[in-house]
C-alpha positions as a LaTeX table, in Angstrom:
\begin{tabular}{lrrr}
\hline
Residue & $x$ (\AA) & $y$ (\AA) & $z$ (\AA) \\
\hline
Met1 & 0.72 & $-19.43$ & 15.55 \\
Ser2 & $-2.16$ & $-19.03$ & 13.07 \\
Arg3 & $-1.22$ & $-18.47$ & 9.64 \\
Val4 & $-5.00$ & $-17.30$ & 8.37 \\
Val5 & $-7.27$ & $-14.81$ & 10.83 \\
Ile6 & $-10.73$ & $-14.77$ & 9.35 \\
Ala7 & $-12.24$ & $-13.46$ & 12.24 \\
Ala8 & $-14.55$ & $-10.64$ & 11.83 \\
Ala9 & $-12.83$ & $-9.16$ & 8.82 \\
Phe10 & $-15.62$ & $-10.49$ & 6.27 \\
Met11 & $-18.08$ & $-7.37$ & 7.63 \\
Ser12 & $-15.37$ & $-5.21$ & 5.86 \\
Phe13 & $-18.01$ & $-6.09$ & 3.26 \\
Leu14 & $-21.12$ & $-4.47$ & 4.89 \\
Leu15 & $-19.86$ & $-1.77$ & 7.10 \\
Pro16 & $-16.23$ & $-0.68$ & 4.61 \\
Asp17 & $-16.17$ & 2.50 & 6.87 \\
Leu18 & $-14.73$ & 0.85 & 10.30 \\
Ala19 & $-11.16$ & 0.76 & 9.51 \\
Ala20 & $-11.60$ & 4.47 & 9.32 \\
Ala21 & $-14.14$ & 4.65 & 12.28 \\
Gly22 & $-11.67$ & 3.42 & 14.34 \\
Glu23 & $-12.98$ & 0.09 & 14.93 \\
Gly24 & $-11.73$ & $-2.22$ & 13.07 \\
Ser25 & $-9.69$ & $-5.87$ & 13.32 \\
Trp26 & $-7.19$ & $-5.07$ & 15.01 \\
Pro27 & $-7.64$ & $-6.08$ & 18.56 \\
Asp28 & $-8.36$ & $-8.79$ & 17.96 \\
Leu29 & $-6.11$ & $-9.90$ & 15.59 \\
Arg30 & $-3.88$ & $-8.81$ & 18.01 \\
Ser31 & $-4.81$ & $-11.12$ & 20.17 \\
Glu32 & $-5.26$ & $-13.81$ & 18.14 \\
Leu33 & $-1.97$ & $-13.66$ & 16.75 \\
Tyr34 & 0.54 & $-12.47$ & 19.25 \\
Gly35 & $-1.69$ & $-12.66$ & 22.23 \\
Glu36 & 0.10 & $-10.55$ & 24.99 \\
Arg37 & 3.22 & $-10.13$ & 23.69 \\
Phe38 & 4.63 & $-6.68$ & 23.84 \\
Leu39 & 5.31 & $-5.44$ & 20.24 \\
Gly40 & 8.02 & $-2.62$ & 20.05 \\
Val41 & 7.03 & 0.43 & 17.82 \\
Ser42 & 10.49 & 2.40 & 16.00 \\
Asp43 & 10.80 & 3.84 & 12.86 \\
Asp44 & 14.15 & 2.94 & 13.33 \\
Val45 & 13.58 & $-1.13$ & 13.11 \\
Ile46 & 10.58 & $-1.28$ & 10.79 \\
Ser47 & 8.12 & 0.71 & 8.76 \\
Ile48 & 5.88 & 0.37 & 5.84 \\
Asp49 & 5.55 & 2.52 & 2.38 \\
Val50 & 2.19 & 2.13 & 0.85 \\
Pro51 & $-0.33$ & 5.12 & $-1.26$ \\
Tyr52 & $-2.19$ & 7.35 & 0.72 \\
Arg53 & $-4.89$ & 6.08 & $-1.39$ \\
Thr54 & $-4.29$ & 3.09 & $-3.81$ \\
Thr55 & $-5.34$ & 4.07 & $-7.86$ \\
Asn56 & $-6.18$ & 0.15 & $-8.59$ \\
Asp57 & $-7.90$ & $-1.05$ & $-5.04$ \\
Ala58 & $-6.51$ & $-4.55$ & $-6.99$ \\
Arg59 & $-3.13$ & $-4.07$ & $-7.55$ \\
Thr60 & $-1.30$ & $-1.95$ & $-4.80$ \\
Gly61 & 2.27 & $-1.95$ & $-4.07$ \\
Val62 & 3.26 & $-2.12$ & $-0.29$ \\
Thr63 & 6.22 & $-2.00$ & 0.94 \\
Val64 & 8.36 & $-2.95$ & 3.96 \\
Arg65 & 11.98 & $-1.78$ & 5.40 \\
Met66 & 13.52 & $-3.50$ & 8.36 \\
Ala67 & 17.21 & $-2.80$ & 9.95 \\
Ala68 & 17.46 & $-4.60$ & 13.88 \\
Pro69 & 19.20 & $-2.53$ & 16.78 \\
Glu70 & 22.41 & $-3.34$ & 16.84 \\
Gly71 & 23.49 & $-6.58$ & 17.63 \\
His72 & 20.65 & $-8.28$ & 16.51 \\
Thr73 & 18.55 & $-9.64$ & 13.53 \\
Phe74 & 15.51 & $-10.53$ & 12.84 \\
Lys75 & 13.93 & $-14.61$ & 11.54 \\
Ala76 & 10.32 & $-12.92$ & 10.21 \\
Phe77 & 7.72 & $-11.47$ & 9.86 \\
Gln78 & 4.19 & $-10.70$ & 8.88 \\
Leu79 & 1.70 & $-8.14$ & 6.43 \\
Ile80 & $-1.22$ & $-7.99$ & 7.65 \\
Leu81 & $-4.40$ & $-5.53$ & 5.99 \\
Asp82 & $-6.34$ & $-5.88$ & 8.70 \\
Glu83 & $-10.03$ & $-5.53$ & 7.30 \\
Asn84 & $-8.39$ & $-8.07$ & 4.46 \\
Pro85 & $-11.36$ & $-11.55$ & 4.29 \\
Met86 & $-7.29$ & $-13.39$ & 4.86 \\
Pro87 & $-6.08$ & $-10.26$ & 7.17 \\
Val88 & $-2.33$ & $-12.29$ & 7.57 \\
Ser89 & $-1.44$ & $-11.33$ & 3.89 \\
Ala90 & 2.11 & $-12.22$ & 3.52 \\
Gln91 & 4.88 & $-14.05$ & 5.40 \\
Leu92 & 8.78 & $-14.33$ & 5.32 \\
Ala93 & 10.39 & $-16.21$ & 7.24 \\
Phe94 & 14.35 & $-16.34$ & 6.77 \\
Ala95 & 17.06 & $-19.70$ & 7.03 \\
Arg96 & 19.43 & $-17.78$ & 8.42 \\
Pro97 & 18.64 & $-14.47$ & 10.23 \\
Leu98 & 19.12 & $-11.08$ & 8.29 \\
Ala99 & 20.39 & $-7.80$ & 10.03 \\
Gly100 & 17.85 & $-5.82$ & 7.87 \\
Phe101 & 15.84 & $-6.68$ & 4.48 \\
Glu102 & 13.38 & $-5.24$ & 2.66 \\
Phe103 & 9.77 & $-6.64$ & 0.41 \\
Ser104 & 7.78 & $-5.19$ & $-1.48$ \\
Ala105 & 4.32 & $-7.28$ & $-3.28$ \\
Thr106 & 1.53 & $-6.16$ & $-5.12$ \\
Met107 & $-1.64$ & $-6.96$ & $-2.93$ \\
Arg108 & $-5.24$ & $-7.21$ & $-3.48$ \\
Val109 & $-6.94$ & $-4.30$ & $-0.70$ \\
Asn110 & $-10.56$ & $-5.13$ & $-0.56$ \\
Gly111 & $-11.05$ & $-2.11$ & 1.15 \\
Pro112 & $-9.91$ & 0.83 & 3.69 \\
Thr113 & $-7.77$ & $-0.20$ & 6.25 \\
Pro114 & $-4.89$ & 0.06 & 8.40 \\
Val115 & $-1.99$ & $-2.32$ & 7.69 \\
His116 & 0.66 & $-3.66$ & 10.27 \\
Ala117 & 3.57 & $-5.31$ & 9.63 \\
Val118 & 5.29 & $-7.15$ & 12.48 \\
Ala119 & 8.84 & $-8.86$ & 12.62 \\
Glu120 & 10.13 & $-10.65$ & 14.64 \\
Leu121 & 14.16 & $-10.85$ & 16.27 \\
Glu122 & 16.12 & $-14.13$ & 16.95 \\
Asn123 & 15.76 & $-13.37$ & 20.57 \\
Gly124 & 11.68 & $-13.37$ & 19.99 \\
Gln125 & 11.42 & $-9.80$ & 20.19 \\
Leu126 & 8.84 & $-8.12$ & 18.54 \\
Phe127 & 8.59 & $-4.80$ & 16.62 \\
Met128 & 5.39 & $-3.18$ & 14.93 \\
Ala129 & 4.61 & $-0.31$ & 12.29 \\
Glu130 & 1.44 & 0.82 & 10.81 \\
Ser131 & 0.22 & 3.10 & 8.30 \\
Phe132 & $-3.96$ & 3.33 & 6.47 \\
Ile133 & $-4.88$ & 2.86 & 3.35 \\
Lys134 & $-7.52$ & 4.24 & 0.93 \\
Thr135 & $-9.50$ & 2.84 & $-1.71$ \\
Ser136 & $-12.49$ & 3.42 & $-3.91$ \\
Gly137 & $-13.92$ & 0.60 & $-1.02$ \\
Gln138 & $-15.40$ & $-1.07$ & $-4.30$ \\
Gly139 & $-14.00$ & $-4.52$ & $-2.58$ \\
Ala140 & $-11.22$ & $-5.71$ & $-4.97$ \\
Cys141 & $-11.53$ & $-9.57$ & $-3.68$ \\
Ala142 & $-14.69$ & $-9.72$ & $-4.85$ \\
Ala143 & $-14.03$ & $-8.00$ & $-8.70$ \\
Pro144 & $-14.17$ & $-9.86$ & $-11.87$ \\
Pro145 & $-10.70$ & $-11.62$ & $-12.77$ \\
Gly146 & $-9.01$ & $-9.27$ & $-15.20$ \\
Thr147 & $-7.49$ & $-12.96$ & $-17.49$ \\
Asp148 & $-9.60$ & $-15.67$ & $-18.27$ \\
Pro149 & $-9.68$ & $-18.02$ & $-15.87$ \\
Val150 & $-9.31$ & $-21.25$ & $-17.86$ \\
Glu151 & $-6.63$ & $-18.72$ & $-20.58$ \\
Ala152 & $-5.00$ & $-17.76$ & $-16.58$ \\
Leu153 & $-4.68$ & $-21.74$ & $-15.89$ \\
Glu154 & $-2.11$ & $-21.81$ & $-19.39$ \\
Thr155 & 0.82 & $-19.30$ & $-17.85$ \\
Leu156 & 0.12 & $-20.52$ & $-14.13$ \\
Gly157 & 3.31 & $-20.73$ & $-12.11$ \\
Gln158 & 5.16 & $-19.08$ & $-14.71$ \\
Met159 & 7.81 & $-17.17$ & $-13.13$ \\
Glu160 & 10.55 & $-14.27$ & $-14.84$ \\
Leu161 & 13.70 & $-13.54$ & $-11.84$ \\
Val162 & 14.75 & $-10.01$ & $-12.14$ \\
Val163 & 17.56 & $-8.62$ & $-10.27$ \\
Arg164 & 18.35 & $-5.51$ & $-10.05$ \\
Pro165 & 19.95 & $-2.26$ & $-7.84$ \\
Leu166 & 18.52 & $-1.68$ & $-5.17$ \\
Asn167 & 16.73 & 2.36 & $-5.96$ \\
Asp168 & 19.32 & 5.05 & $-3.19$ \\
Thr169 & 16.31 & 5.94 & $-1.87$ \\
Ala170 & 14.70 & 2.11 & $-1.31$ \\
Ser171 & 18.40 & 1.14 & 0.12 \\
Leu172 & 19.22 & $-0.22$ & 3.31 \\
Val173 & 22.28 & 0.13 & 3.49 \\
Arg174 & 22.63 & 3.44 & 5.30 \\
His175 & 20.55 & 2.28 & 7.80 \\
Leu176 & 22.11 & $-1.39$ & 8.71 \\
Arg177 & 25.06 & $-0.54$ & 11.66 \\
Asn178 & 26.62 & $-3.41$ & 11.15 \\
Gly179 & 28.56 & $-2.96$ & 7.94 \\
Ser180 & 27.12 & $-5.25$ & 5.86 \\
Ser181 & 25.02 & $-4.16$ & 2.59 \\
Ser182 & 22.52 & $-5.47$ & 0.87 \\
Asp183 & 22.03 & $-3.70$ & $-2.46$ \\
Leu184 & 20.59 & $-5.97$ & $-5.28$ \\
Ala185 & 16.46 & $-6.06$ & $-5.12$ \\
Leu186 & 15.07 & $-9.50$ & $-6.87$ \\
Asp187 & 11.95 & $-9.40$ & $-8.63$ \\
Val188 & 9.65 & $-12.64$ & $-8.61$ \\
Glu189 & 7.25 & $-11.98$ & $-11.57$ \\
Ile190 & 4.55 & $-14.92$ & $-10.87$ \\
Ser191 & 2.15 & $-15.59$ & $-13.56$ \\
His192 & $-1.15$ & $-16.65$ & $-11.50$ \\
Pro193 & $-4.85$ & $-15.94$ & $-10.98$ \\
Ser194 & $-4.34$ & $-15.96$ & $-7.45$ \\
His195 & $-8.55$ & $-16.42$ & $-6.81$ \\
Ser196 & $-9.73$ & $-15.27$ & $-3.92$ \\
Gly197 & $-12.91$ & $-17.39$ & $-4.43$ \\
Met198 & $-15.41$ & $-14.85$ & $-4.07$ \\
Gln199 & $-15.19$ & $-13.78$ & $-7.78$ \\
Arg200 & $-17.95$ & $-14.84$ & $-9.83$ \\
Asp201 & $-17.35$ & $-16.40$ & $-13.61$ \\
Gln202 & $-19.31$ & $-13.30$ & $-15.83$ \\
Val203 & $-20.23$ & $-15.90$ & $-17.64$ \\
Ser204 & $-21.76$ & $-18.78$ & $-15.99$ \\
Leu205 & $-21.90$ & $-16.65$ & $-12.61$ \\
Leu206 & $-21.08$ & $-19.67$ & $-10.59$ \\
Tyr207 & $-18.13$ & $-18.83$ & $-7.79$ \\
Ile208 & $-14.25$ & $-19.42$ & $-8.84$ \\
Pro209 & $-12.80$ & $-21.39$ & $-6.68$ \\
Ala210 & $-10.18$ & $-20.08$ & $-4.73$ \\
Arg211 & $-6.87$ & $-20.87$ & $-6.23$ \\
Tyr212 & $-3.72$ & $-18.60$ & $-4.40$ \\
Val213 & 0.05 & $-18.73$ & $-4.36$ \\
Asp214 & 0.73 & $-20.54$ & $-0.84$ \\
Thr215 & 4.49 & $-20.72$ & $-0.50$ \\
Leu216 & 7.36 & $-18.92$ & $-2.90$ \\
Glu217 & 10.54 & $-20.45$ & $-1.61$ \\
Ile218 & 14.01 & $-18.54$ & $-2.94$ \\
Asp219 & 17.27 & $-20.34$ & $-3.23$ \\
Leu220 & 20.52 & $-17.97$ & $-3.33$ \\
Asn221 & 23.48 & $-19.53$ & $-4.21$ \\
Gly222 & 22.27 & $-22.80$ & $-3.76$ \\
Ala223 & 21.15 & $-22.07$ & $-0.12$ \\
Pro224 & 17.58 & $-20.73$ & 1.20 \\
Phe225 & 17.50 & $-17.70$ & 1.59 \\
Ala226 & 13.96 & $-17.13$ & 2.08 \\
Thr227 & 10.05 & $-18.32$ & 2.78 \\
Met228 & 7.04 & $-16.47$ & 1.90 \\
Thr229 & 3.36 & $-17.22$ & 2.82 \\
Gly230 & 1.37 & $-16.16$ & 0.06 \\
Ser231 & $-3.00$ & $-15.15$ & 0.51 \\
Ile232 & $-5.62$ & $-14.25$ & $-1.41$ \\
Ser233 & $-4.22$ & $-10.75$ & $-0.65$ \\
Leu234 & $-1.55$ & $-11.18$ & $-3.26$ \\
Ser235 & $-2.45$ & $-9.58$ & $-6.68$ \\
Glu236 & $-3.63$ & $-11.47$ & $-9.76$ \\
Asn237 & 0.12 & $-12.29$ & $-11.57$ \\
Pro238 & 2.11 & $-10.59$ & $-8.53$ \\
Gln239 & 5.24 & $-9.25$ & $-7.86$ \\
Val240 & 7.49 & $-10.43$ & $-5.02$ \\
Thr241 & 10.48 & $-7.75$ & $-4.35$ \\
Leu242 & 13.43 & $-9.62$ & $-1.68$ \\
Ser243 & 16.40 & $-7.18$ & $-0.94$ \\
Val244 & 19.00 & $-10.34$ & $-1.55$ \\
Pro245 & 23.15 & $-9.61$ & $-0.59$ \\
Ser246 & 25.58 & $-8.02$ & $-3.49$ \\
Gly247 & 27.48 & $-11.80$ & $-2.78$ \\
Thr248 & 24.47 & $-13.00$ & $-4.78$ \\
Arg249 & 25.23 & $-15.31$ & $-7.72$ \\
Arg250 & 22.68 & $-17.95$ & $-8.04$ \\
Val251 & 19.00 & $-17.80$ & $-7.45$ \\
Arg252 & 16.22 & $-20.05$ & $-7.78$ \\
Ala253 & 12.62 & $-19.94$ & $-6.90$ \\
Lys254 & 9.41 & $-22.18$ & $-6.22$ \\
Leu255 & 6.29 & $-21.76$ & $-5.77$ \\
Thr256 & 3.47 & $-23.93$ & $-4.03$ \\
Asp257 & 0.19 & $-22.68$ & $-4.64$ \\
Ser258 & $-2.95$ & $-23.81$ & $-2.91$ \\
Asp259 & $-3.60$ & $-26.41$ & $-5.50$ \\
Gly260 & $-0.19$ & $-27.96$ & $-5.02$ \\
Thr261 & 0.40 & $-27.07$ & $-8.63$ \\
Val262 & 4.87 & $-26.40$ & $-7.66$ \\
Ser263 & 6.88 & $-24.25$ & $-10.26$ \\
Glu264 & 10.59 & $-23.62$ & $-10.43$ \\
Ala265 & 12.69 & $-20.76$ & $-11.53$ \\
Glu266 & 16.58 & $-20.08$ & $-11.85$ \\
Arg267 & 19.01 & $-17.74$ & $-13.09$ \\
Asp268 & 22.85 & $-17.42$ & $-12.83$ \\
Leu269 & 23.77 & $-13.47$ & $-12.35$ \\
Thr270 & 26.43 & $-13.58$ & $-14.54$ \\
Asp271 & 26.38 & $-9.84$ & $-15.17$ \\
Tyr272 & 27.12 & $-8.88$ & $-11.44$ \\
\hline
\end{tabular}
């Protein structure tokens, strides 16, 4: 399955209202990514939480919540911002299938766009949720960086790991059908400029080469848990949040960016 589908998404710069007019990229993306496979729709299985209109196109929170049908588990899911230059914006693969999961990330939304989340069960069945984000339409992917590109390199790859209880309103506990719980949230706060390749240096006016979070590997208690594949759709200095089991005592994160730079962070959860 293709990780990055650029296709006709660059048209969003010329015609930013295509998605709002119902003539967006989803039919082509769906065909490219999933072919003729059936996509089930059920808010009980997968849902998306996004703002009706983002107040900051360059840093918009997107949350996906999943609870598998009874007797089933999830093995992966994809977050797709249809009209972004790299529509497949984040992908999660689980080391072991999960009955329920919650994912949030700060995203760069280039213009008004449908948002799709597609989860795959252990038996290959797909479920989809969709929503829509309205923006200023100013083109966040080409907006100047918020920090000096040279200074950003000094802290590139640094991560802070924060573990906290999930909010009651966001918790999956009451939605899981098998009685298991996942009542902690792991926030991974990443220092990375997430250059899109479409931004200009404000002094030289030359394009800044693309450089973004390629993979984020999460280990819990010494064993692999999940791997996220990123894209230029992640915001500058992104925050990624994953639900983790209540029995988690040790967390390790390994980040690899698109230039091959590797960084790691680890935390022992002595307070839980």
